[in-house]
Amino acid sequence: MNDLHFQVDMLQAVNQQLNGKEKMYQLICSTSKNAFLYFDLQKNIIHTVGNWHGFFDFKVEAAKDLIKLIDYVDDQDKTGFQELLYLERTKEKNRTAEYKLPSNGRWLEFECTVNYENEQPVEKVIRIRDITKAKKQTEDLRYMAYYDMLTGLYNRNYFVSVLSSWIREAHDAKESVAVMCVDIDNFKKINDGLGLVAGDELIQSFGLFLKGFMDEKTIVAHVTDDTYFIAVKNPVGSHSMDEIFAAIQKRVSSPFRLMDGHEVTISVCAGVAEYPDASESSLELINCSEIVMFRAKAQGPNSIMYFEAPIFQNFIDNIHIENKLSEAVNTNRFVLYYQPQYDSASGKLRGVEALIRMQDETGKMISPGVFIPIAEKNGMIVPIGTWVLEEGIKKYAAWREKYDCNLVLSLNISAIQYKRPDFVGKLLALLEEHKVNPKDIELEITESVLIDDFDQVVKKLHTLKDYGIRISLDDFGTGYSSLSYLKGLPIDTLKIDKSFIDTVIQDESTQVITEAIVSMVKKLGYETVAEGVETKEQYEYLKQIHCDNIQGFLLGKPMPEEEIVRLLSQGTVAG
Ligand code: C2E
Ligand code: CA
Ligand code: CA
């Protein structure tokens, strides 16, 4: 459409002096919003046509007047502009350029077209168009592309692009760039409590505060809900972001006041990764800082953590294991090992604890200490736990039938598994299916099961106990262990953690605590099992203080089914 206008206008300009159609062209010209400069290069004549005075307050009647036009553009644009004005000198036919006029901020587009005859320039038209509105729209679009609408901070894309260019510069100058991921703790809870509008307001207010850090060396971006990134070019010191983080801590120590009068106090955690130590790529740097931020969160509110290679390696390892884990779940590459537990006084086999192993594709065994925490995080513990119950109970039923042994089968139950509403039903159905007496089964739970909803958990424990299933409190002494709450718990057995047994011989205070635990637990009517017993001295000591049962490498490592079967066929007394 513009081209068409241009053609019509140019024709009009060229034929301006022609009679007959002159009026028509003049009409077209005078209604055009554009201005034109027509040059008859052979006769050396210049005309201004169209809406010239809508643009300029001077006339151009001769070549010398073009100086005034050149004066209109910014100094830095003058050379290019002159080239366009005298386009015939470069033998070009057409060129377009845009200039912002410093005098009034208007954006003008100049399009110069030269007509040649026998390679000689004969005439030239320069069309001048006001493109201020279009420019403004482009700027708005650019704003939307670069900025986060909610906070007015940079968005992720722009942050990445600035960071990338800083990294390039830092590479050349052998400098560093630090990226900090800042995240509000428990934002979801705050948001749910306040409602979306107030949640957004909080994000804006905090974002506005962070914006204060912006300068030529620092940029701030808002990426998602409650996550912000700050990048600092060539920061000083090894803990480069401490100063900014301290300022953030200072701010969040007092509440944010929202428009509806609410006062909200927040805490934030941060993770820092630096170029070139953490990574040489901007995206990886951002990812690293985010991973480290999650690590910081695990340390509690208002924590900051800096990237260290082992943290990242650990993260990579976890991903690796996660992949192996889903593979193992799909192809059932799990095995149960069984570790014997002996009665300390009689030396008789009391029972076995089923301990899961995972085999990778090469047949290598992977320890549950490595994959269970990951499976608990990603939910795979549910199918894995179900498999452990099925496999353990099935094998146990077969042993009983063959060896008529009177053993306890201990099964480790994860908190997530335990809390599922169908847990009790499924377990009972399994016992029924394999004709196993519930009193032969002991579920090992850790204190983490009790944390979230104590009353609910205890209710379930009572249900299990009503069916005759035994409950054992595992790893006692490592968590929030307090003897005072033990009283109300419907448990049968308490397992004293290996960490006590490790030092009980050398360390007198551990002895005092261990003895207190054993005697108190006995008074409460529970059985005790000492875990991780590795030496004869430990065994003798534990026997002497009347710890009921012993489990540990001294008497038997976790072993595959065949070995347990061998043990059972040989009788049940410790060696
Ligand atoms: P846990 O329940 O405390 O199991 C005892 C751990 O101590 C086992 O490690 C066992 O091999 C080890 N252990 C026993 N005696 C000794 C000893 O004398 N010296 C030393 N150094 N270690 C000893 P394992 O088999 O690697 O299991 C680690 C943890 O993985 C278990 O700790 C348990 O929390 C978890 N786990 C194992 N199997 C399962 C399962 O089927 N389900 C669930 N949810 N967790 C399981
Ligand atoms: Ca256990
Ligand atoms: Ca344990």
Coordinates of C-alpha atoms and ligand atoms in Angstrom, one line a residue:
M1 CA 0.0 0.0 0.0
N2 CA 2.8 2.4 0.9
D3 CA 4.5 1.5 -2.3
L4 CA 1.4 2.4 -4.2
H5 CA 1.2 5.7 -2.5
F6 CA 4.8 6.3 -3.3
Q7 CA 4.3 5.6 -6.9
V8 CA 1.3 7.8 -7.2
D9 CA 3.0 10.5 -5.3
M10 CA 6.1 10.3 -7.3
L11 CA 4.3 10.4 -10.5
Q12 CA 2.4 13.3 -9.2
A13 CA 5.6 15.0 -8.3
V14 CA 7.2 14.4 -11.6
N15 CA 4.3 15.6 -13.5
Q16 CA 3.5 18.5 -11.3
Q17 CA 4.0 21.0 -14.0
L18 CA 2.0 19.1 -16.6
N19 CA -1.2 20.7 -17.5
G20 CA -4.5 19.0 -17.7
K21 CA -4.0 16.5 -15.0
E22 CA -2.2 19.0 -12.9
K23 CA -5.1 19.6 -10.6
M24 CA -5.7 16.0 -10.0
Y25 CA -2.1 15.4 -9.0
Q26 CA -2.0 18.5 -6.9
L27 CA -5.0 17.2 -5.0
I28 CA -3.4 13.8 -4.5
C29 CA -0.2 15.6 -3.4
S30 CA -1.8 17.9 -1.0
T31 CA -3.7 15.2 0.7
S32 CA -0.7 12.9 1.1
K33 CA 0.7 12.8 4.6
N34 CA 4.2 12.3 3.2
A35 CA 6.6 14.9 1.9
F36 CA 8.7 14.6 -1.2
L37 CA 11.8 16.1 -2.6
Y38 CA 11.9 15.8 -6.4
F39 CA 15.3 16.4 -8.1
D40 CA 15.6 16.9 -11.8
L41 CA 19.2 16.0 -12.0
Q42 CA 19.7 17.1 -15.6
K43 CA 18.2 20.5 -15.1
N44 CA 19.3 20.8 -11.5
I45 CA 15.9 21.6 -10.2
I46 CA 14.5 20.7 -6.8
H47 CA 10.9 20.7 -5.8
T48 CA 9.4 20.0 -2.4
V49 CA 6.0 18.3 -2.8
G50 CA 3.2 16.9 -0.6
N51 CA 3.0 17.6 3.1
W52 CA 6.5 19.3 3.3
H53 CA 5.5 21.9 5.8
G54 CA 4.1 19.2 8.0
F55 CA 7.7 18.1 8.5
F56 CA 9.9 21.1 8.1
D57 CA 9.8 24.9 8.6
F58 CA 12.1 25.8 5.7
K59 CA 11.9 25.6 2.0
V60 CA 14.3 23.7 -0.3
E61 CA 14.6 25.5 -3.6
A62 CA 18.2 24.9 -4.5
A63 CA 20.9 22.3 -3.7
K64 CA 22.4 24.6 -1.0
D65 CA 19.2 24.4 1.0
L66 CA 19.8 20.7 1.6
I67 CA 22.2 21.8 4.3
K68 CA 19.2 22.8 6.4
L69 CA 17.8 19.3 6.0
I70 CA 21.1 17.7 7.0
D71 CA 21.1 19.9 10.1
Y72 CA 17.9 18.3 11.2
V73 CA 19.4 14.9 11.8
D74 CA 21.6 13.9 14.7
D75 CA 25.4 14.4 14.3
Q76 CA 26.1 10.7 14.4
D77 CA 23.7 10.1 11.5
K78 CA 24.8 12.9 9.3
T79 CA 27.3 10.9 7.1
G80 CA 24.8 8.2 6.3
F81 CA 22.1 10.7 5.7
Q82 CA 24.3 12.6 3.2
E83 CA 24.9 9.4 1.4
L84 CA 21.2 8.8 1.1
L85 CA 20.6 12.3 -0.1
Y86 CA 23.1 12.0 -2.9
L87 CA 22.5 8.3 -3.7
E88 CA 23.4 8.8 -7.4
R89 CA 27.0 9.1 -6.3
T90 CA 27.0 5.5 -5.3
K91 CA 25.1 4.5 -8.4
E92 CA 22.5 2.8 -6.3
K93 CA 18.8 2.9 -7.3
N94 CA 17.1 2.8 -4.0
R95 CA 17.9 3.2 -0.3
T96 CA 15.8 3.6 2.8
A97 CA 16.9 4.8 6.2
E98 CA 15.2 5.8 9.5
Y99 CA 16.3 8.8 11.7
K100 CA 15.2 10.1 15.0
L101 CA 15.2 13.9 14.9
P102 CA 16.9 15.2 18.0
S103 CA 14.8 18.5 17.9
N104 CA 11.4 16.9 18.4
G105 CA 11.9 13.1 18.9
R106 CA 10.0 12.3 15.7
W107 CA 11.1 9.2 13.7
L108 CA 11.3 9.9 10.0
E109 CA 11.8 7.4 7.2
F110 CA 13.7 8.7 4.1
E111 CA 13.4 6.6 1.0
C112 CA 15.5 7.7 -2.0
T113 CA 14.9 6.4 -5.5
V114 CA 17.1 7.4 -8.5
N115 CA 16.1 6.9 -12.1
Y116 CA 18.9 6.3 -14.6
E117 CA 18.9 6.5 -18.3
N118 CA 21.9 5.0 -20.1
E119 CA 23.4 4.7 -16.7
Q120 CA 23.2 8.4 -16.2
P121 CA 21.0 9.6 -13.2
V122 CA 18.2 11.7 -14.5
E123 CA 15.9 12.2 -11.7
K124 CA 15.6 11.4 -8.0
V125 CA 12.7 11.3 -5.5
I126 CA 13.1 11.3 -1.7
R127 CA 10.0 10.3 0.2
I128 CA 9.8 11.4 3.8
R129 CA 7.4 9.5 6.0
D130 CA 6.6 9.9 9.7
I131 CA 7.0 6.5 11.4
T132 CA 6.9 7.7 15.0
K133 CA 3.7 5.7 15.7
A134 CA 5.0 2.5 14.2
K135 CA 8.3 3.0 16.1
K136 CA 6.5 3.4 19.3
Q137 CA 4.5 0.2 18.7
T138 CA 7.7 -1.7 17.9
E139 CA 9.2 -0.3 21.1
D140 CA 6.1 -1.5 23.0
L141 CA 6.5 -4.9 21.5
R142 CA 10.2 -4.9 22.3
Y143 CA 9.3 -3.9 25.9
M144 CA 7.0 -6.9 26.0
A145 CA 9.7 -9.1 24.6
Y146 CA 12.3 -7.9 27.1
Y147 CA 10.4 -7.1 30.2
D148 CA 8.3 -8.9 32.7
M149 CA 4.8 -7.3 32.7
L150 CA 4.2 -7.9 36.3
T151 CA 7.3 -6.4 37.8
G152 CA 8.8 -4.3 35.1
L153 CA 12.0 -6.2 35.6
Y154 CA 13.8 -7.9 32.7
N155 CA 12.3 -11.2 31.7
R156 CA 14.2 -14.5 31.3
N157 CA 14.9 -14.0 27.6
Y158 CA 16.5 -10.6 28.0
F159 CA 18.4 -11.7 31.1
V160 CA 19.9 -14.6 29.1
S161 CA 20.8 -12.3 26.3
V162 CA 22.5 -9.7 28.5
L163 CA 24.2 -12.5 30.5
S164 CA 25.5 -14.1 27.3
S165 CA 27.0 -10.9 26.1
W166 CA 28.6 -10.3 29.6
I167 CA 30.0 -13.8 29.5
R168 CA 31.6 -13.1 26.1
E169 CA 33.1 -9.9 27.4
A170 CA 34.3 -11.6 30.6
H171 CA 35.9 -14.3 28.5
D172 CA 37.9 -11.7 26.6
A173 CA 38.8 -9.7 29.7
K174 CA 39.4 -12.8 31.8
E175 CA 36.8 -11.6 34.3
S176 CA 34.0 -13.3 36.1
V177 CA 30.2 -13.0 36.1
A178 CA 28.0 -14.0 39.1
V179 CA 24.4 -15.2 38.8
M180 CA 22.2 -15.4 41.8
C181 CA 18.8 -17.1 41.9
V182 CA 16.6 -15.6 44.6
D183 CA 13.4 -17.4 45.6
I184 CA 10.8 -16.6 48.2
D185 CA 10.4 -19.4 50.7
N186 CA 7.0 -21.1 50.9
F187 CA 5.5 -18.6 48.4
K188 CA 2.8 -21.0 47.5
K189 CA 1.5 -21.0 51.0
I190 CA 1.6 -17.2 51.1
N191 CA -0.1 -17.0 47.8
D192 CA -2.8 -19.4 48.8
G193 CA -3.4 -17.5 52.0
L194 CA -3.4 -14.0 50.5
G195 CA -5.1 -14.7 47.2
L196 CA -3.7 -14.2 43.7
V197 CA -4.0 -10.4 43.6
A198 CA -2.2 -9.8 46.9
G199 CA 0.3 -12.5 45.9
D200 CA 1.1 -10.6 42.7
E201 CA 1.4 -7.4 44.7
L202 CA 4.0 -9.0 46.9
I203 CA 5.9 -10.2 43.9
Q204 CA 5.8 -6.7 42.5
S205 CA 6.9 -5.1 45.8
F206 CA 9.8 -7.5 46.3
G207 CA 10.7 -7.1 42.6
L208 CA 10.7 -3.3 42.9
F209 CA 13.0 -3.6 45.9
L210 CA 15.4 -5.8 43.8
K211 CA 15.2 -3.3 41.0
G212 CA 17.2 -1.0 43.2
F213 CA 20.3 -3.1 42.7
M214 CA 20.3 -2.4 39.0
D215 CA 23.2 -0.4 37.6
E216 CA 25.6 -0.8 34.7
K217 CA 27.1 -3.8 36.3
T218 CA 24.0 -5.4 37.7
I219 CA 20.8 -6.6 36.1
V220 CA 17.7 -8.1 37.7
A221 CA 15.1 -10.3 36.1
H222 CA 11.8 -11.8 37.2
V223 CA 11.4 -15.3 35.8
T224 CA 8.5 -17.1 37.3
D225 CA 6.1 -16.7 40.3
D226 CA 8.5 -16.1 43.1
T227 CA 11.9 -16.6 41.4
Y228 CA 14.2 -13.7 40.5
F229 CA 17.7 -13.7 39.0
I230 CA 20.4 -11.1 39.6
A231 CA 23.6 -11.0 37.5
V232 CA 26.7 -9.0 38.5
K233 CA 29.4 -8.3 36.0
N234 CA 32.9 -8.8 37.3
P235 CA 32.0 -9.0 41.0
V236 CA 34.5 -8.6 43.8
G237 CA 35.6 -11.3 46.2
S238 CA 34.9 -14.9 46.4
H239 CA 31.6 -14.6 48.1
S240 CA 30.6 -12.1 45.5
M241 CA 26.9 -11.9 46.3
D242 CA 27.1 -11.7 50.1
E243 CA 26.6 -8.0 50.1
I244 CA 23.4 -8.0 47.9
F245 CA 22.1 -11.0 49.9
A246 CA 22.7 -9.2 53.2
A247 CA 20.8 -6.2 51.8
I248 CA 17.9 -8.5 50.8
Q249 CA 18.0 -10.1 54.3
K250 CA 17.8 -6.7 55.9
R251 CA 14.8 -5.8 53.7
V252 CA 12.9 -9.0 54.4
S253 CA 13.4 -8.7 58.1
S254 CA 10.6 -6.2 58.1
P255 CA 7.2 -6.9 56.5
F256 CA 5.8 -5.8 53.1
R257 CA 2.7 -3.8 53.4
L258 CA 0.1 -4.5 50.8
M259 CA -2.6 -2.2 49.5
D260 CA -5.4 -4.0 51.5
G261 CA -3.5 -3.2 54.7
H262 CA -2.1 -6.7 55.1
E263 CA 1.5 -7.0 56.3
V264 CA 3.4 -9.9 54.9
T265 CA 6.8 -11.1 56.2
I266 CA 8.8 -13.3 53.8
S267 CA 12.1 -15.1 53.9
V268 CA 14.2 -15.8 50.8
C269 CA 16.9 -18.2 49.8
A270 CA 19.5 -17.7 47.2
G271 CA 21.9 -19.8 45.1
V272 CA 24.9 -18.4 43.4
A273 CA 26.9 -19.7 40.4
E274 CA 29.8 -17.9 38.7
Y275 CA 31.3 -17.8 35.3
P276 CA 33.7 -19.4 34.6
D277 CA 33.9 -21.7 37.7
A278 CA 30.4 -23.2 37.5
S279 CA 29.9 -23.0 33.8
E280 CA 30.8 -21.2 30.6
S281 CA 27.3 -21.1 29.2
S282 CA 24.6 -18.6 30.4
L283 CA 21.8 -21.1 30.5
E284 CA 23.9 -23.6 32.5
L285 CA 24.9 -20.8 34.8
I286 CA 21.3 -20.0 35.4
N287 CA 20.4 -23.7 36.0
C288 CA 23.3 -24.1 38.4
S289 CA 22.3 -21.1 40.4
E290 CA 18.8 -22.5 40.6
I291 CA 20.0 -26.0 41.7
V292 CA 22.1 -24.4 44.4
M293 CA 19.2 -22.3 45.5
F294 CA 17.2 -25.5 46.1
R295 CA 20.1 -26.8 48.1
A296 CA 20.1 -23.6 50.1
K297 CA 16.3 -24.1 50.8
A298 CA 17.1 -27.5 52.3
Q299 CA 19.2 -25.6 54.9
G300 CA 16.3 -23.6 56.1
P301 CA 14.9 -20.1 55.4
N302 CA 17.1 -17.2 54.6
S303 CA 20.0 -19.3 53.4
I304 CA 22.5 -18.6 50.6
M305 CA 24.7 -21.2 49.0
Y306 CA 27.4 -20.9 46.4
F307 CA 28.0 -23.3 43.6
E308 CA 30.6 -26.0 44.3
A309 CA 31.5 -28.7 41.9
P310 CA 30.5 -31.6 44.2
I311 CA 27.0 -30.2 44.6
F312 CA 26.5 -30.3 40.9
Q313 CA 28.1 -33.7 40.5
N314 CA 25.7 -34.9 43.1
F315 CA 22.8 -33.5 41.2
I316 CA 24.0 -35.1 38.0
D317 CA 24.5 -38.4 39.8
N318 CA 21.0 -38.2 41.1
I319 CA 19.6 -37.7 37.6
H320 CA 21.7 -40.7 36.5
I321 CA 20.3 -42.8 39.4
E322 CA 16.8 -41.6 38.7
N323 CA 17.1 -42.9 35.1
K324 CA 18.4 -46.2 36.4
L325 CA 15.6 -46.4 38.9
S326 CA 12.8 -46.1 36.4
E327 CA 14.6 -48.6 34.3
A328 CA 14.8 -51.0 37.3
V329 CA 11.1 -50.4 38.1
N330 CA 10.1 -51.3 34.5
T331 CA 12.3 -54.3 34.2
N332 CA 12.1 -55.4 37.9
R333 CA 15.8 -55.3 38.6
F334 CA 15.3 -55.4 42.4
V335 CA 16.4 -58.0 44.8
L336 CA 15.8 -58.5 48.5
Y337 CA 18.7 -59.3 50.8
Y338 CA 18.1 -60.4 54.3
Q339 CA 20.1 -59.6 57.4
P340 CA 19.7 -61.8 60.4
Q341 CA 18.9 -60.5 63.9
Y342 CA 19.8 -62.6 66.9
D343 CA 18.6 -62.8 70.4
S344 CA 21.5 -61.6 72.5
A345 CA 21.0 -63.9 75.5
S346 CA 20.2 -67.2 73.7
G347 CA 22.0 -66.5 70.5
K348 CA 19.0 -67.7 68.6
L349 CA 17.9 -66.3 65.3
R350 CA 15.1 -63.8 66.1
G351 CA 14.3 -62.8 62.6
V352 CA 15.6 -61.2 59.4
E353 CA 15.3 -57.6 58.0
A354 CA 14.6 -57.4 54.3
L355 CA 16.9 -54.9 52.6
I356 CA 16.3 -54.0 49.0
R357 CA 19.1 -53.9 46.4
M358 CA 18.9 -52.6 42.9
Q359 CA 20.9 -54.0 40.0
D360 CA 22.0 -51.8 37.2
E361 CA 22.2 -53.1 33.6
T362 CA 25.7 -54.4 34.3
G363 CA 24.5 -56.4 37.3
K364 CA 26.2 -54.1 39.8
M365 CA 24.3 -53.7 43.1
I366 CA 23.3 -50.2 44.0
S367 CA 22.8 -49.4 47.7
P368 CA 19.3 -48.4 48.9
G369 CA 21.0 -45.6 50.8
V370 CA 21.5 -44.1 47.4
F371 CA 18.3 -44.7 45.5
I372 CA 15.6 -44.9 48.3
P373 CA 15.9 -41.1 49.0
I374 CA 15.5 -40.4 45.3
A375 CA 12.6 -42.8 45.0
E376 CA 10.9 -41.1 47.9
K377 CA 11.3 -37.7 46.2
N378 CA 9.9 -38.8 42.9
G379 CA 7.2 -41.1 44.1
M380 CA 8.7 -44.3 42.7
I381 CA 8.9 -45.5 46.3
V382 CA 5.3 -46.5 46.1
P383 CA 5.6 -49.3 43.4
I384 CA 9.0 -50.2 44.9
G385 CA 7.6 -50.5 48.4
T386 CA 4.7 -52.6 47.1
W387 CA 7.2 -54.9 45.4
V388 CA 9.2 -55.3 48.7
L389 CA 6.0 -56.3 50.6
E390 CA 5.0 -58.8 48.0
E391 CA 8.4 -60.3 47.5
G392 CA 9.3 -60.4 51.2
I393 CA 6.0 -61.9 52.3
K394 CA 6.0 -64.5 49.5
K395 CA 9.5 -65.6 50.3
Y396 CA 8.8 -65.7 54.0
A397 CA 5.7 -67.9 53.5
A398 CA 7.9 -70.3 51.5
W399 CA 10.5 -70.5 54.3
R400 CA 7.9 -71.1 56.9
E401 CA 6.4 -73.9 55.0
K402 CA 9.7 -75.6 54.3
Y403 CA 11.6 -75.1 57.6
D404 CA 8.8 -74.5 60.1
C405 CA 10.8 -71.7 61.5
N406 CA 9.6 -69.2 64.0
L407 CA 11.0 -65.9 62.7
V408 CA 10.1 -62.3 62.5
L409 CA 10.3 -60.7 59.1
S410 CA 11.1 -57.0 59.3
L411 CA 10.2 -54.8 56.4
N412 CA 11.2 -51.2 56.0
I413 CA 8.3 -48.9 55.2
S414 CA 8.8 -45.4 53.9
A415 CA 6.7 -42.5 55.2
I416 CA 5.1 -41.9 51.8
Q417 CA 4.2 -45.5 51.4
Y418 CA 2.8 -45.7 54.9
K419 CA 0.6 -42.6 54.5
R420 CA -1.2 -44.0 51.5
P421 CA -4.8 -44.8 52.4
D422 CA -4.7 -48.2 50.8
F423 CA -1.6 -49.3 52.7
V424 CA -3.2 -51.3 55.5
G425 CA -5.7 -53.0 53.2
K426 CA -3.1 -54.1 50.7
L427 CA -0.8 -55.4 53.4
L428 CA -3.6 -57.4 55.0
A429 CA -4.6 -58.8 51.7
L430 CA -1.1 -60.0 51.0
L431 CA -0.8 -61.7 54.4
E432 CA -4.1 -63.4 53.7
E433 CA -3.0 -64.5 50.3
H434 CA 0.2 -66.1 51.5
K435 CA -1.3 -67.3 54.7
V436 CA 1.2 -65.5 56.8
N437 CA 0.4 -64.7 60.4
P438 CA 0.4 -60.9 60.9
K439 CA 2.3 -61.3 64.2
D440 CA 5.3 -62.6 62.3
I441 CA 5.6 -59.3 60.4
E442 CA 7.3 -56.3 61.8
L443 CA 7.1 -52.9 60.0
E444 CA 10.1 -50.7 60.5
I445 CA 9.2 -47.1 60.4
T446 CA 11.3 -44.1 61.1
E447 CA 10.4 -40.9 63.0
S448 CA 9.9 -39.1 59.7
V449 CA 6.6 -41.0 59.4
L450 CA 5.5 -39.4 62.6
I451 CA 6.4 -35.8 61.8
D452 CA 3.5 -34.5 59.6
D453 CA 0.4 -35.8 61.2
F454 CA 1.2 -37.5 64.5
D455 CA -2.4 -38.3 65.5
Q456 CA -3.3 -39.7 62.1
V457 CA -0.2 -41.8 62.0
V458 CA -0.7 -43.2 65.5
K459 CA -4.3 -44.1 64.6
K460 CA -3.0 -46.2 61.8
L461 CA -0.4 -47.8 63.9
H462 CA -3.1 -48.8 66.3
T463 CA -5.1 -50.3 63.4
L464 CA -2.1 -52.3 62.3
K465 CA -1.4 -53.5 65.9
D466 CA -5.0 -54.5 66.3
Y467 CA -4.4 -56.9 63.4
G468 CA -1.4 -58.2 65.3
I469 CA 1.3 -56.6 63.0
R470 CA 4.4 -55.6 64.9
I471 CA 5.8 -52.1 64.7
S472 CA 9.5 -51.2 65.1
L473 CA 10.9 -47.7 65.4
D474 CA 14.0 -47.6 63.2
D475 CA 17.1 -45.5 63.5
F476 CA 16.3 -44.4 67.0
G477 CA 18.6 -41.7 68.2
T478 CA 19.2 -40.0 64.9
G479 CA 16.2 -37.8 64.4
Y480 CA 14.0 -35.9 66.8
S481 CA 14.2 -38.8 69.1
S482 CA 12.8 -38.1 72.4
L483 CA 12.1 -40.7 75.0
S484 CA 9.1 -38.7 76.2
Y485 CA 6.9 -39.2 73.2
L486 CA 7.7 -42.9 73.0
K487 CA 5.3 -43.6 75.8
G488 CA 2.2 -43.0 73.7
L489 CA 3.4 -44.9 70.7
P490 CA 1.9 -48.3 69.9
I491 CA 5.2 -49.9 69.0
D492 CA 6.8 -53.3 69.8
T493 CA 10.4 -52.8 69.1
L494 CA 13.0 -50.0 69.1
K495 CA 16.1 -50.1 67.0
I496 CA 19.0 -48.3 68.5
D497 CA 20.9 -46.6 65.6
K498 CA 24.3 -47.7 64.5
S499 CA 25.8 -44.3 65.4
F500 CA 25.4 -45.2 69.1
I501 CA 26.8 -48.7 68.7
D502 CA 29.8 -47.2 66.8
T503 CA 31.0 -45.2 69.8
V504 CA 29.5 -47.1 72.7
I505 CA 32.7 -48.8 73.7
Q506 CA 35.0 -45.7 73.6
D507 CA 32.6 -43.0 74.6
E508 CA 31.3 -42.9 78.1
S509 CA 28.5 -40.5 77.5
T510 CA 27.2 -42.7 74.7
Q511 CA 27.2 -45.6 77.2
V512 CA 25.1 -43.6 79.6
I513 CA 22.6 -42.7 76.9
T514 CA 22.5 -46.2 75.5
E515 CA 21.9 -47.7 78.9
A516 CA 19.2 -45.2 79.6
I517 CA 17.5 -46.0 76.4
V518 CA 17.6 -49.7 76.9
S519 CA 16.3 -49.6 80.5
M520 CA 13.6 -47.1 79.7
V521 CA 12.4 -49.0 76.6
K522 CA 12.3 -52.2 78.6
K523 CA 10.2 -50.4 81.2
L524 CA 7.8 -49.4 78.5
G525 CA 7.6 -53.0 77.5
Y526 CA 9.3 -52.7 74.1
E527 CA 11.9 -55.0 72.7
T528 CA 15.3 -53.5 71.7
V529 CA 17.4 -54.2 68.7
A530 CA 21.0 -52.9 68.4
E531 CA 21.9 -52.2 64.8
G532 CA 25.3 -52.2 63.2
V533 CA 27.1 -54.4 65.7
E534 CA 30.5 -55.1 64.2
T535 CA 32.7 -56.2 67.1
K536 CA 32.7 -58.8 69.8
E537 CA 33.1 -56.1 72.5
Q538 CA 30.0 -54.3 71.3
Y539 CA 28.1 -57.6 71.3
E540 CA 29.2 -58.4 74.9
Y541 CA 28.5 -55.0 76.2
L542 CA 25.0 -54.9 74.6
K543 CA 24.3 -58.4 76.0
Q544 CA 25.4 -57.2 79.4
I545 CA 23.1 -54.2 79.5
H546 CA 20.2 -56.5 78.4
C547 CA 19.7 -55.2 74.9
D548 CA 17.4 -57.9 73.6
N549 CA 18.6 -58.4 70.0
I550 CA 21.7 -57.9 67.9
Q551 CA 21.9 -57.1 64.2
G552 CA 25.2 -56.4 62.5
F553 CA 28.0 -57.5 60.3
L554 CA 29.6 -59.4 63.2
L555 CA 26.8 -61.9 63.2
G556 CA 25.7 -61.6 59.5
K557 CA 25.7 -59.2 56.7
P558 CA 22.6 -58.7 54.5
M559 CA 22.6 -61.8 52.3
P560 CA 20.8 -63.2 49.3
E561 CA 17.9 -65.6 49.8
E562 CA 20.0 -68.7 49.1
E563 CA 22.2 -67.9 52.0
I564 CA 19.3 -67.3 54.4
V565 CA 17.8 -70.6 53.3
R566 CA 21.2 -72.3 54.0
L567 CA 21.2 -70.7 57.5
L568 CA 17.6 -71.8 58.1
S569 CA 18.4 -75.4 57.0
Q570 CA 21.4 -75.5 59.4
G571 CA 19.4 -74.5 62.4
T572 CA 18.8 -71.1 64.1
V573 CA 21.7 -70.6 66.6
A574 CA 24.3 -67.9 66.1
G575 CA 27.7 -69.0 65.2
Ligands
C2E1 P1 18.3 -49.3 57.7 O1 16.8 -49.7 57.7 O2 18.8 -48.6 58.9 O3 19.1 -50.6 57.5 C1 20.3 -51.0 58.1 C2 21.4 -50.6 57.2 O4 22.6 -50.8 58.0 C3 21.5 -51.6 56.0 O5 22.1 -50.8 55.0 C4 22.5 -52.6 56.5 O6 23.2 -53.2 55.4 C5 23.4 -51.8 57.3 N1 24.1 -52.5 58.3 C6 23.7 -53.5 59.1 N2 24.6 -53.9 59.9 C7 25.7 -53.2 59.7 C8 27.1 -53.2 60.3 O7 27.4 -53.9 61.1 N3 27.9 -52.3 59.8 C9 27.6 -51.4 58.8 N4 28.5 -50.6 58.3 N5 26.4 -51.4 58.2 C10 25.4 -52.3 58.7 P2 21.5 -50.9 53.6 O8 21.0 -52.3 53.2 O9 22.4 -50.2 52.6 O10 20.2 -50.0 53.7 C11 20.3 -48.7 53.9 C12 18.9 -48.1 54.2 O11 18.1 -48.1 53.0 C13 18.2 -48.8 55.2 O12 18.6 -48.4 56.5 C14 16.8 -48.3 55.0 O13 16.5 -47.1 55.5 C15 16.8 -48.2 53.5 N6 16.1 -49.4 52.9 C16 16.6 -50.6 52.6 N7 15.7 -51.4 52.1 C17 14.6 -50.7 52.1 C18 13.2 -51.0 51.7 O14 12.9 -52.1 51.3 N8 12.3 -50.0 51.8 C19 12.6 -48.8 52.3 N9 11.7 -47.9 52.4 N10 13.8 -48.5 52.7 C20 14.8 -49.5 52.6
CA2 CA 15.6 -50.8 58.9
CA3 CA 18.1 -48.6 61.0

